[in-house]
mmCIF file of C-alpha atoms and ligand atoms in Angstrom:
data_model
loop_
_atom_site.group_PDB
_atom_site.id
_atom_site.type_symbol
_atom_site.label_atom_id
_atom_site.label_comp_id
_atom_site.label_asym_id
_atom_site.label_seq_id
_atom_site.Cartn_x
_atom_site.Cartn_y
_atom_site.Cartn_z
ATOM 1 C CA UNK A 1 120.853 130.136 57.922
ATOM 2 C CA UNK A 2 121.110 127.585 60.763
ATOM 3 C CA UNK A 3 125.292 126.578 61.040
ATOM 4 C CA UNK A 4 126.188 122.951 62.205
ATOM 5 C CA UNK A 5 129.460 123.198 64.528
ATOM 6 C CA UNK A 6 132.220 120.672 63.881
ATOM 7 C CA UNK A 7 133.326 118.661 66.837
ATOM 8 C CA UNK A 8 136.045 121.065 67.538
ATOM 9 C CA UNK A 9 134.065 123.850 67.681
ATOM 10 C CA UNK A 10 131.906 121.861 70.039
ATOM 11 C CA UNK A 11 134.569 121.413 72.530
ATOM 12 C CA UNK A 12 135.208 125.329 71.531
ATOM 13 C CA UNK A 13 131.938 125.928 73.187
ATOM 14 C CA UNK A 14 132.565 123.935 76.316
ATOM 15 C CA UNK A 15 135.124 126.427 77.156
ATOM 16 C CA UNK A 16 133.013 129.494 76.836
ATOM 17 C CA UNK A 17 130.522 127.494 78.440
ATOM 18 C CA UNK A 18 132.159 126.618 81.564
ATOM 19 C CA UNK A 19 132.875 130.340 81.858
ATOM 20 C CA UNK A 20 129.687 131.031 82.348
ATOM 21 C CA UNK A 21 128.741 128.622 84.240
ATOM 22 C CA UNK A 22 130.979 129.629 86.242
ATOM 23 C CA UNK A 23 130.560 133.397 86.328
ATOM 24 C CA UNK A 24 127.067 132.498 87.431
ATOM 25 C CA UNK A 25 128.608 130.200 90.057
ATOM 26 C CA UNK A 26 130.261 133.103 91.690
ATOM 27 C CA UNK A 27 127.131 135.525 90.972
ATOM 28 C CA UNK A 28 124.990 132.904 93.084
ATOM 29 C CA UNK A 29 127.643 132.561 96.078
ATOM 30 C CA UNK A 30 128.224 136.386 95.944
ATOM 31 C CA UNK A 31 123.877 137.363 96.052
ATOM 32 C CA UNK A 32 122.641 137.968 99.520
ATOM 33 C CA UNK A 33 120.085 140.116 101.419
ATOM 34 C CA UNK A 34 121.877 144.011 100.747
ATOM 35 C CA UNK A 35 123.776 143.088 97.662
ATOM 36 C CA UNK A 36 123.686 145.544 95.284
ATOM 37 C CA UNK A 37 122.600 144.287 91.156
ATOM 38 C CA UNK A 38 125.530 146.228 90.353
ATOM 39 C CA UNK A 39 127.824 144.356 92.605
ATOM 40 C CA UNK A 40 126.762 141.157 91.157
ATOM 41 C CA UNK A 41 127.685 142.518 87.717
ATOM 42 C CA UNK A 42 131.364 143.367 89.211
ATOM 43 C CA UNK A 43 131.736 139.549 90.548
ATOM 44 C CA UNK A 44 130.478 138.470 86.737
ATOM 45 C CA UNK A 45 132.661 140.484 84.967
ATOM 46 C CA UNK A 46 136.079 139.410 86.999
ATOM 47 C CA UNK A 47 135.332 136.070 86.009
ATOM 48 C CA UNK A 48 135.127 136.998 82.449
ATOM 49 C CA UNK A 49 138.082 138.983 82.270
ATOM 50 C CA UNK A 50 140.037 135.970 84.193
ATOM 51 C CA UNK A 51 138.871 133.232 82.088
ATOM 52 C CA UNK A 52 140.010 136.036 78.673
ATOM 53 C CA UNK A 53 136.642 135.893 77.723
ATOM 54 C CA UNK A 54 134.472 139.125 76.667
ATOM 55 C CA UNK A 55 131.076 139.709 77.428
ATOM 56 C CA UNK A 56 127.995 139.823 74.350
ATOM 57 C CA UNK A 57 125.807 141.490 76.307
ATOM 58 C CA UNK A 58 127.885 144.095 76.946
ATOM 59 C CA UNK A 59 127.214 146.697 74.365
ATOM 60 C CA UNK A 60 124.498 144.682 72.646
ATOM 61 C CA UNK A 61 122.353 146.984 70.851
ATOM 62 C CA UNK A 62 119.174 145.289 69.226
ATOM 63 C CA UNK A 63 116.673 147.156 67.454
ATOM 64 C CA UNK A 64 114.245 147.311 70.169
ATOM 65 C CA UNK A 65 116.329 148.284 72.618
ATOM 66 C CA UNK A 66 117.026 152.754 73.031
ATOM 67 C CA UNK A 67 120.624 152.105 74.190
ATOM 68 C CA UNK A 68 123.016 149.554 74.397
ATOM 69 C CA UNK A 69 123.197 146.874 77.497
ATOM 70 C CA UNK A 70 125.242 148.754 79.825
ATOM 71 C CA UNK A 71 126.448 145.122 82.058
ATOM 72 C CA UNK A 72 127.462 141.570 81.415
ATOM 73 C CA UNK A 73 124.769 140.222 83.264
ATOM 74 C CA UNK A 74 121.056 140.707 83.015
ATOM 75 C CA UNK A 75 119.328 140.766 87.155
ATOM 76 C CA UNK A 76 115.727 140.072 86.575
ATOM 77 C CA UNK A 77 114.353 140.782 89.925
ATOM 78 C CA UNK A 78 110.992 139.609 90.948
ATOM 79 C CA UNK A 79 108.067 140.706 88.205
ATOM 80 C CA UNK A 80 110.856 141.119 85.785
ATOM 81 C CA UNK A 81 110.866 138.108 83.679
ATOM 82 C CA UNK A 82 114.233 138.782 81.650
ATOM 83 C CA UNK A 83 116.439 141.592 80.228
ATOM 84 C CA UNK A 84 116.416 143.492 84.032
ATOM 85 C CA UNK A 85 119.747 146.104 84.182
ATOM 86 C CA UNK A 86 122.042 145.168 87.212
ATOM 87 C CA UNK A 87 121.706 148.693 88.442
ATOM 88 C CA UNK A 88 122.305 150.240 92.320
ATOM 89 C CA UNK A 89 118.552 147.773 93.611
ATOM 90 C CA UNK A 90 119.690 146.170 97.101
ATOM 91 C CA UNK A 91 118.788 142.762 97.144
ATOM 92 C CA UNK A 92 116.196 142.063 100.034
ATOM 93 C CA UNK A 93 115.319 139.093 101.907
ATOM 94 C CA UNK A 94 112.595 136.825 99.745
ATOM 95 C CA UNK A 95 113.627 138.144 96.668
ATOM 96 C CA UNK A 96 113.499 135.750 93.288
ATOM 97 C CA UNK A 97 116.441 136.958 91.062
ATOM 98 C CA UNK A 98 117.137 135.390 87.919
ATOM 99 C CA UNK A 99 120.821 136.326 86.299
ATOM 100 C CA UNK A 100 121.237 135.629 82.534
ATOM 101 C CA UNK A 101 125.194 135.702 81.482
ATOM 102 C CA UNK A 102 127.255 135.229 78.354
ATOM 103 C CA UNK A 103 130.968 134.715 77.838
ATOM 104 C CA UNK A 104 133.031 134.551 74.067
ATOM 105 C CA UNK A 105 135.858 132.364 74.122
ATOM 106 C CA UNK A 106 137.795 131.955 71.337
ATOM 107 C CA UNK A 107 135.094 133.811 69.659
ATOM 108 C CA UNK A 108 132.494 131.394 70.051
ATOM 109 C CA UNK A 109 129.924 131.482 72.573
ATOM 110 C CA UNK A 110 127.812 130.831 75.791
ATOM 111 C CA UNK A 111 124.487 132.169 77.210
ATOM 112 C CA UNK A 112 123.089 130.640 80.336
ATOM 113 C CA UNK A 113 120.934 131.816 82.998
ATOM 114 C CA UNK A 114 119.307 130.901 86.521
ATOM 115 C CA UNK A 115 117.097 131.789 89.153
ATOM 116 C CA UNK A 116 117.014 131.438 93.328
ATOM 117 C CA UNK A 117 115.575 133.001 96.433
ATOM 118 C CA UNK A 118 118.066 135.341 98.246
ATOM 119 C CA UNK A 119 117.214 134.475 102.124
ATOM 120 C CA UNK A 120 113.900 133.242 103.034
ATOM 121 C CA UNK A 121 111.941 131.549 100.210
ATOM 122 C CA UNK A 122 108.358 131.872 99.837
ATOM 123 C CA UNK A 123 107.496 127.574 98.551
ATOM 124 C CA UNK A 124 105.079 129.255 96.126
ATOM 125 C CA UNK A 125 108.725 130.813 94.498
ATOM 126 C CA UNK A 126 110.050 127.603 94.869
ATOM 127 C CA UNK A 127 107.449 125.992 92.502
ATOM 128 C CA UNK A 128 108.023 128.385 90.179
ATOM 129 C CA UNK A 129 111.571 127.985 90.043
ATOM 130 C CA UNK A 130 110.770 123.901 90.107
ATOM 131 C CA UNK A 131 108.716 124.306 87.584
ATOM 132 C CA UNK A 132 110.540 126.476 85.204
ATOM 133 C CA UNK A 133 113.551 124.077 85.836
ATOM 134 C CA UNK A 134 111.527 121.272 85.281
ATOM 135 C CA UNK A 135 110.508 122.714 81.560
ATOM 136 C CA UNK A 136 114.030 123.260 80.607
ATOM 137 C CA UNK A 137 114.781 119.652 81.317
ATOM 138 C CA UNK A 138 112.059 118.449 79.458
ATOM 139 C CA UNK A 139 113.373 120.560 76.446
ATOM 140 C CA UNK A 140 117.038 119.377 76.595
ATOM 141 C CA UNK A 141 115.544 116.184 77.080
ATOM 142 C CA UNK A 142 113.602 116.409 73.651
ATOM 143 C CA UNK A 143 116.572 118.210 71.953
ATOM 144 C CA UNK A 144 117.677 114.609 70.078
ATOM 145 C CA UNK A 145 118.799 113.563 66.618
ATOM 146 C CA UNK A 146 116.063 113.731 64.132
ATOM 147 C CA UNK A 147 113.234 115.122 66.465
ATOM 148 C CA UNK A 148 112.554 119.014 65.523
ATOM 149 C CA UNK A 149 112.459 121.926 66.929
ATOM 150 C CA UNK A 150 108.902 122.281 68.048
ATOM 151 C CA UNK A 151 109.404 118.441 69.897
ATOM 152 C CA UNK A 152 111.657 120.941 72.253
ATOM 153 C CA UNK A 153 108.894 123.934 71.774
ATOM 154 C CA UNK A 154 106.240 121.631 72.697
ATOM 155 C CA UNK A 155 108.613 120.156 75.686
ATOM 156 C CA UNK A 156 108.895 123.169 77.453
ATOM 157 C CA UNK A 157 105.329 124.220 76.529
ATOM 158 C CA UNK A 158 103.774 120.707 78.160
ATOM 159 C CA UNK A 159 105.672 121.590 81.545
ATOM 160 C CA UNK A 160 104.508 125.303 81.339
ATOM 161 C CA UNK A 161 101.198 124.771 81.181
ATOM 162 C CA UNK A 162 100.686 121.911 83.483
ATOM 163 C CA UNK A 163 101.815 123.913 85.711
ATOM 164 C CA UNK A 164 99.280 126.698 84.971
ATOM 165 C CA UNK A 165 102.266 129.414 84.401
ATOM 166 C CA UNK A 166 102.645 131.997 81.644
ATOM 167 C CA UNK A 167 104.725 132.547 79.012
ATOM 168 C CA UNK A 168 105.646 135.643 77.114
ATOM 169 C CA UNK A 169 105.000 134.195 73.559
ATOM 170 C CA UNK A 170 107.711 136.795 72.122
ATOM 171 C CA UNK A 171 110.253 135.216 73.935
ATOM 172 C CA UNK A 172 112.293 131.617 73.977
ATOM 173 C CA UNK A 173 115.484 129.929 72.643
ATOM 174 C CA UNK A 174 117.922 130.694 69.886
ATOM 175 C CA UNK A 175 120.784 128.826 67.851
ATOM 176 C CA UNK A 176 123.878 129.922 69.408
ATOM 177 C CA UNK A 177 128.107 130.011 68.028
ATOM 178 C CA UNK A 178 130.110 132.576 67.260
ATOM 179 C CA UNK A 179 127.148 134.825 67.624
ATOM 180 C CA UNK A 180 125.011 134.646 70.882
ATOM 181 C CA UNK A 181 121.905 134.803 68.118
ATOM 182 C CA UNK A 182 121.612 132.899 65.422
ATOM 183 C CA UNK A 183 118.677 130.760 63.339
ATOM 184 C CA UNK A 184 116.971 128.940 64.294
ATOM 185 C CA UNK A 185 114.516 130.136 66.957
ATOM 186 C CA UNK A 186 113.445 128.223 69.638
ATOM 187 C CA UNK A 187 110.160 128.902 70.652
ATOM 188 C CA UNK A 188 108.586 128.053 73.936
ATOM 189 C CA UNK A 189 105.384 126.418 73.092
ATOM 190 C CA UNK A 190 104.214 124.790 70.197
ATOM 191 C CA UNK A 191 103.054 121.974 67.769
ATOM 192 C CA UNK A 192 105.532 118.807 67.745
ATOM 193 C CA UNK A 193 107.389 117.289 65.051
ATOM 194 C CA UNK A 194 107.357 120.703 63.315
ATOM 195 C CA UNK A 195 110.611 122.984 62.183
ATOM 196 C CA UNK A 196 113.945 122.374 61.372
ATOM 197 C CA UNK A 197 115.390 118.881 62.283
ATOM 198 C CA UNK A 198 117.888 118.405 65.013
ATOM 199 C CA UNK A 199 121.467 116.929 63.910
ATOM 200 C CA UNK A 200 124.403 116.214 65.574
ATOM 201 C CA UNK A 201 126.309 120.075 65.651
ATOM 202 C CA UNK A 202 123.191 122.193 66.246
ATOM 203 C CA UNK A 203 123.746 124.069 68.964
ATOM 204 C CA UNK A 204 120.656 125.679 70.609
ATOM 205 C CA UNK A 205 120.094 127.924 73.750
ATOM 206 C CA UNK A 206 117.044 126.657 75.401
ATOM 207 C CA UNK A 207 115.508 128.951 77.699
ATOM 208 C CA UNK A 208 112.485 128.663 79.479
ATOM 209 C CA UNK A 209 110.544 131.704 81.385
ATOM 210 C CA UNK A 210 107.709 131.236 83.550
ATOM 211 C CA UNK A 211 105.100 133.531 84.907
ATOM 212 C CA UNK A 212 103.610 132.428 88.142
ATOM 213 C CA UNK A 213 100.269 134.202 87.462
ATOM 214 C CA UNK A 214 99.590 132.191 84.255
ATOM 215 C CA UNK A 215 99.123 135.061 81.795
ATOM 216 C CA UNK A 216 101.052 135.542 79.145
ATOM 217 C CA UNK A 217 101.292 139.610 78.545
ATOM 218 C CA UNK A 218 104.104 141.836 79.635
ATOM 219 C CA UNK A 219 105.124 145.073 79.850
ATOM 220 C CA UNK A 220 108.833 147.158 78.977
ATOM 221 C CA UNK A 221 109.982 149.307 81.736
ATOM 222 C CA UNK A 222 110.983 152.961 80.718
ATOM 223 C CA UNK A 223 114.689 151.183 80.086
ATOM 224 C CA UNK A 224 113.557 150.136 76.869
ATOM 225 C CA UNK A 225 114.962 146.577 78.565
ATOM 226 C CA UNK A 226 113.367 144.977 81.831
ATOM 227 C CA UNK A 227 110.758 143.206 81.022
ATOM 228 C CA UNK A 228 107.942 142.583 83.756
ATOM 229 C CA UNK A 229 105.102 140.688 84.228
ATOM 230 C CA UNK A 230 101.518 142.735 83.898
ATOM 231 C CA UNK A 231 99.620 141.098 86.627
ATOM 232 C CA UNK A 232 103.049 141.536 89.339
ATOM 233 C CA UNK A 233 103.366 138.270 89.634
ATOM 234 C CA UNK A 234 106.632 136.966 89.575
ATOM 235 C CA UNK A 235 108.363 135.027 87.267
ATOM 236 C CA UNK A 236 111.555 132.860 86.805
ATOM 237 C CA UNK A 237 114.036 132.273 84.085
ATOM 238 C CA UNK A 238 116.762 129.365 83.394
ATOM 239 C CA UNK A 239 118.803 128.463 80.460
ATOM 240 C CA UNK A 240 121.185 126.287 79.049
ATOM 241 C CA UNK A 241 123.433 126.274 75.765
ATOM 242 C CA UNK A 242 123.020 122.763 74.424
ATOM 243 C CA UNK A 243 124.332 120.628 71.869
ATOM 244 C CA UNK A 244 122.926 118.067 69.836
ATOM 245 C CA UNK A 245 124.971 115.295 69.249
ATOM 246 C CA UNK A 246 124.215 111.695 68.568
ATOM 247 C CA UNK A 247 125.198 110.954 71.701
ATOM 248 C CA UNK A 248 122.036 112.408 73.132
ATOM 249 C CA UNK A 249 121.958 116.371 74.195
ATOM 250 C CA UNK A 250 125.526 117.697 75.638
ATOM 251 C CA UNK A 251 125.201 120.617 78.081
ATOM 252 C CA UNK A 252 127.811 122.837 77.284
ATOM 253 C CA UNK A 253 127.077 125.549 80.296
ATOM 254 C CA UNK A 254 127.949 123.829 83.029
ATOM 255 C CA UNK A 255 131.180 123.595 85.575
HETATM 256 MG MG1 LIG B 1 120.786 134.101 78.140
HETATM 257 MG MG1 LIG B 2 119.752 133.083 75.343
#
Protein backbone atom coordinates (compact mmCIF):
# COMPACT_ATOMS: atom_id res chain seq x y z
CA UNK A 1 0.00 0.00 0.00
CA UNK A 2 1.63 3.30 -1.06
CA UNK A 3 0.90 6.05 2.17
CA UNK A 4 0.50 9.83 1.25
CA UNK A 5 2.24 11.98 4.17
CA UNK A 6 0.31 14.97 5.49
CA UNK A 7 2.12 18.25 5.42
CA UNK A 8 3.25 17.77 8.91
CA UNK A 9 4.70 14.71 8.42
CA UNK A 10 6.45 16.30 5.49
CA UNK A 11 8.18 18.81 7.54
CA UNK A 12 8.61 15.53 9.95
CA UNK A 13 10.83 14.27 7.25
CA UNK A 14 12.88 17.39 6.76
CA UNK A 15 14.19 16.83 10.14
CA UNK A 16 15.34 13.30 9.69
CA UNK A 17 16.44 14.46 6.49
CA UNK A 18 18.74 17.11 7.41
CA UNK A 19 20.28 14.53 9.74
CA UNK A 20 21.45 12.78 7.21
CA UNK A 21 22.44 15.05 5.18
CA UNK A 22 24.32 16.01 7.55
CA UNK A 23 25.85 12.82 8.90
CA UNK A 24 27.05 12.45 5.34
CA UNK A 25 28.38 16.02 5.54
CA UNK A 26 30.71 15.04 8.27
CA UNK A 27 31.40 11.43 6.64
CA UNK A 28 32.69 13.44 3.45
CA UNK A 29 34.92 16.06 5.51
CA UNK A 30 36.12 13.17 7.79
CA UNK A 31 37.22 10.52 4.38
CA UNK A 32 40.81 10.86 3.41
CA UNK A 33 43.72 8.76 2.05
CA UNK A 34 44.27 6.13 5.46
CA UNK A 35 40.82 6.49 6.85
CA UNK A 36 39.56 3.53 8.00
CA UNK A 37 35.47 2.44 6.63
CA UNK A 38 35.01 1.83 10.16
CA UNK A 39 36.05 5.24 11.24
CA UNK A 40 33.70 6.79 8.89
CA UNK A 41 30.91 4.73 10.48
CA UNK A 42 32.06 6.25 14.07
CA UNK A 43 31.82 10.02 12.59
CA UNK A 44 28.11 8.84 11.14
CA UNK A 45 26.91 7.47 14.08
CA UNK A 46 27.87 10.63 16.53
CA UNK A 47 25.84 12.62 14.38
CA UNK A 48 22.95 10.37 14.77
CA UNK A 49 23.08 9.99 18.31
CA UNK A 50 23.45 14.04 18.58
CA UNK A 51 20.68 14.91 16.38
CA UNK A 52 18.41 11.79 18.82
CA UNK A 53 17.98 10.06 15.81
CA UNK A 54 18.52 6.09 15.41
CA UNK A 55 19.93 4.43 12.64
CA UNK A 56 17.60 1.77 10.09
CA UNK A 57 20.33 0.24 8.83
CA UNK A 58 21.58 -0.70 11.84
CA UNK A 59 20.26 -4.12 12.55
CA UNK A 60 18.34 -4.35 9.29
CA UNK A 61 17.86 -7.86 8.52
CA UNK A 62 16.21 -8.52 4.99
CA UNK A 63 15.64 -11.82 3.70
CA UNK A 64 18.54 -11.94 1.50
CA UNK A 65 20.84 -10.85 3.69
CA UNK A 66 22.77 -13.99 6.35
CA UNK A 67 23.06 -11.44 9.19
CA UNK A 68 21.96 -8.25 10.14
CA UNK A 69 23.79 -4.78 8.93
CA UNK A 70 26.32 -4.49 11.51
CA UNK A 71 26.86 -0.14 10.82
CA UNK A 72 24.81 2.92 10.12
CA UNK A 73 26.41 3.56 7.03
CA UNK A 74 26.90 1.44 3.97
CA UNK A 75 30.98 2.27 2.28
CA UNK A 76 30.72 1.03 -1.21
CA UNK A 77 34.25 1.18 -2.24
CA UNK A 78 35.25 1.06 -5.80
CA UNK A 79 33.57 -2.19 -7.78
CA UNK A 80 31.09 -2.26 -5.01
CA UNK A 81 28.05 -0.65 -6.30
CA UNK A 82 25.94 -0.52 -2.91
CA UNK A 83 25.35 -2.39 0.40
CA UNK A 84 29.54 -2.43 1.08
CA UNK A 85 30.15 -3.03 5.23
CA UNK A 86 32.25 -0.07 6.71
CA UNK A 87 34.73 -2.59 7.98
CA UNK A 88 38.77 -2.04 9.06
CA UNK A 89 39.60 -1.18 4.54
CA UNK A 90 42.04 1.99 4.66
CA UNK A 91 40.96 4.37 2.30
CA UNK A 92 43.74 4.94 -0.45
CA UNK A 93 44.49 7.69 -2.67
CA UNK A 94 42.07 7.48 -6.04
CA UNK A 95 39.58 5.65 -4.38
CA UNK A 96 35.61 6.20 -5.45
CA UNK A 97 33.58 5.63 -2.19
CA UNK A 98 30.02 5.96 -2.16
CA UNK A 99 28.33 6.18 1.61
CA UNK A 100 24.56 5.44 1.82
CA UNK A 101 23.04 6.69 5.41
CA UNK A 102 19.69 6.74 7.15
CA UNK A 103 18.48 8.58 10.23
CA UNK A 104 14.66 8.13 12.15
CA UNK A 105 13.49 11.15 13.65
CA UNK A 106 10.50 11.23 15.30
CA UNK A 107 10.04 7.89 13.82
CA UNK A 108 9.89 8.86 10.39
CA UNK A 109 12.61 8.66 8.04
CA UNK A 110 15.64 9.53 5.73
CA UNK A 111 17.92 7.55 3.34
CA UNK A 112 20.43 9.41 1.26
CA UNK A 113 23.63 8.57 -0.22
CA UNK A 114 26.76 9.99 -2.24
CA UNK A 115 29.83 9.34 -3.90
CA UNK A 116 33.54 11.24 -4.31
CA UNK A 117 37.18 10.57 -5.01
CA UNK A 118 39.34 10.48 -1.80
CA UNK A 119 42.71 12.34 -3.12
CA UNK A 120 43.57 12.25 -6.66
CA UNK A 121 40.65 11.64 -9.06
CA UNK A 122 40.95 9.67 -12.07
CA UNK A 123 38.31 12.26 -14.76
CA UNK A 124 37.06 8.89 -16.03
CA UNK A 125 35.60 8.58 -12.01
CA UNK A 126 34.57 11.90 -12.32
CA UNK A 127 32.18 11.13 -15.27
CA UNK A 128 30.85 8.53 -13.56
CA UNK A 129 30.05 10.35 -10.59
CA UNK A 130 28.72 13.33 -13.18
CA UNK A 131 26.86 11.11 -14.71
CA UNK A 132 25.21 9.21 -11.99
CA UNK A 133 24.46 12.72 -10.45
CA UNK A 134 23.21 13.88 -13.51
CA UNK A 135 20.48 10.80 -13.59
CA UNK A 136 19.29 11.52 -10.18
CA UNK A 137 18.50 15.05 -11.20
CA UNK A 138 16.75 14.10 -14.09
CA UNK A 139 14.57 11.78 -11.82
CA UNK A 140 13.73 14.39 -9.12
CA UNK A 141 13.22 16.51 -11.93
CA UNK A 142 10.44 14.13 -13.41
CA UNK A 143 9.11 13.30 -9.87
CA UNK A 144 5.90 15.96 -10.47
CA UNK A 145 2.17 15.93 -9.80
CA UNK A 146 0.36 13.61 -12.05
CA UNK A 147 3.43 12.17 -14.02
CA UNK A 148 4.10 8.36 -12.79
CA UNK A 149 6.47 6.52 -11.60
CA UNK A 150 8.15 5.12 -14.64
CA UNK A 151 8.36 9.17 -16.04
CA UNK A 152 11.11 9.06 -12.99
CA UNK A 153 12.18 5.25 -14.05
CA UNK A 154 12.57 6.31 -17.50
CA UNK A 155 14.42 9.72 -16.20
CA UNK A 156 17.11 8.11 -14.64
CA UNK A 157 17.18 5.33 -17.28
CA UNK A 158 17.61 8.14 -20.35
CA UNK A 159 20.76 9.59 -18.40
CA UNK A 160 22.11 6.00 -17.72
CA UNK A 161 22.26 4.92 -20.89
CA UNK A 162 23.39 7.91 -22.76
CA UNK A 163 26.01 7.67 -20.93
CA UNK A 164 26.73 4.02 -21.87
CA UNK A 165 26.77 2.90 -17.95
CA UNK A 166 25.13 -0.11 -16.31
CA UNK A 167 22.62 -0.68 -14.10
CA UNK A 168 21.88 -3.53 -11.78
CA UNK A 169 18.18 -4.04 -12.87
CA UNK A 170 17.42 -5.53 -9.21
CA UNK A 171 18.13 -2.42 -7.75
CA UNK A 172 16.54 1.39 -7.60
CA UNK A 173 14.22 3.63 -5.49
CA UNK A 174 11.62 2.99 -2.85
CA UNK A 175 8.64 4.95 -1.09
CA UNK A 176 10.02 6.03 2.10
CA UNK A 177 8.17 7.26 5.95
CA UNK A 178 8.11 5.76 8.94
CA UNK A 179 9.71 2.79 7.33
CA UNK A 180 12.95 3.29 5.21
CA UNK A 181 10.92 0.71 2.64
CA UNK A 182 7.79 1.06 1.62
CA UNK A 183 5.52 0.68 -1.87
CA UNK A 184 5.98 1.78 -4.26
CA UNK A 185 9.22 0.79 -6.01
CA UNK A 186 11.14 2.93 -7.95
CA UNK A 187 12.80 1.34 -10.60
CA UNK A 188 15.73 2.64 -12.52
CA UNK A 189 14.82 2.23 -16.08
CA UNK A 190 11.74 1.89 -17.74
CA UNK A 191 8.64 2.70 -19.96
CA UNK A 192 7.09 6.33 -19.21
CA UNK A 193 3.78 7.31 -18.15
CA UNK A 194 3.45 3.85 -16.54
CA UNK A 195 2.78 2.98 -12.55
CA UNK A 196 1.32 4.61 -9.84
CA UNK A 197 0.66 8.43 -10.20
CA UNK A 198 2.62 10.98 -8.32
CA UNK A 199 0.54 13.31 -5.77
CA UNK A 200 1.37 15.82 -3.57
CA UNK A 201 2.58 13.57 -0.11
CA UNK A 202 4.37 10.73 -1.93
CA UNK A 203 7.47 10.52 -0.69
CA UNK A 204 10.03 8.52 -2.76
CA UNK A 205 13.82 7.70 -2.36
CA UNK A 206 15.32 8.04 -5.72
CA UNK A 207 18.50 6.42 -6.13
CA UNK A 208 20.47 6.04 -9.02
CA UNK A 209 23.63 3.48 -9.43
CA UNK A 210 25.86 3.47 -12.25
CA UNK A 211 28.33 1.01 -13.57
CA UNK A 212 31.11 2.53 -15.53
CA UNK A 213 31.64 -0.63 -17.65
CA UNK A 214 28.05 -0.57 -19.04
CA UNK A 215 26.92 -4.06 -18.04
CA UNK A 216 24.38 -4.65 -15.99
CA UNK A 217 25.29 -8.07 -13.88
CA UNK A 218 26.70 -8.21 -10.41
CA UNK A 219 27.94 -10.30 -8.03
CA UNK A 220 27.37 -10.71 -3.74
CA UNK A 221 30.52 -10.85 -1.86
CA UNK A 222 30.79 -13.77 0.75
CA UNK A 223 29.01 -10.96 3.25
CA UNK A 224 25.84 -11.88 1.90
CA UNK A 225 25.87 -7.72 1.44
CA UNK A 226 28.52 -5.84 -0.84
CA UNK A 227 27.50 -5.86 -3.94
CA UNK A 228 30.20 -5.51 -6.84
CA UNK A 229 30.35 -5.04 -10.25
CA UNK A 230 31.33 -8.39 -12.48
CA UNK A 231 33.51 -6.82 -15.03
CA UNK A 232 35.65 -4.60 -11.90
CA UNK A 233 34.67 -1.71 -13.13
CA UNK A 234 33.66 0.75 -10.83
CA UNK A 235 30.57 2.16 -10.08
CA UNK A 236 28.88 5.13 -8.23
CA UNK A 237 25.80 5.61 -6.18
CA UNK A 238 23.70 8.88 -5.07
CA UNK A 239 20.37 9.35 -3.55
CA UNK A 240 17.93 11.59 -2.37
CA UNK A 241 14.58 11.29 -0.24
CA UNK A 242 12.11 13.42 -2.17
CA UNK A 243 8.79 14.71 -1.87
CA UNK A 244 6.18 15.36 -4.21
CA UNK A 245 4.32 18.26 -3.64
CA UNK A 246 2.48 20.57 -5.94
CA UNK A 247 4.94 22.84 -5.54
CA UNK A 248 7.25 20.85 -7.74
CA UNK A 249 9.70 18.03 -6.03
CA UNK A 250 10.99 19.09 -2.32
CA UNK A 251 14.36 17.55 -1.37
CA UNK A 252 14.06 16.58 2.00
CA UNK A 253 17.93 15.26 2.46
CA UNK A 254 19.68 18.10 2.33
CA UNK A 255 21.46 20.71 4.98
MG1 LIG B 1 20.03 4.74 0.90
MG1 LIG C 1 17.24 4.01 -0.36
Amino acid sequence: MVEIKTDAALEAMREAGRVVAHALAAVRDAAAVGVGLDELDGVARDVLDKAGARSPFLGYHPSFAPAPFPAVICASVNDAIVHGIPDGYRLRDGDLVSIDCGAVLDGWTGDAAISFVVGTADPADEALIDSTRQALEAGIAAATVGNRIGDISHAIGGVARAARRGMPADFGGHGIGRRMHEEPHVPNSGLPGRGYRLRHGLVLAIEPMLIAGGRDDYRADPDGWTLRTTDGSRAAHVEHTVAITDDGPRILTLP
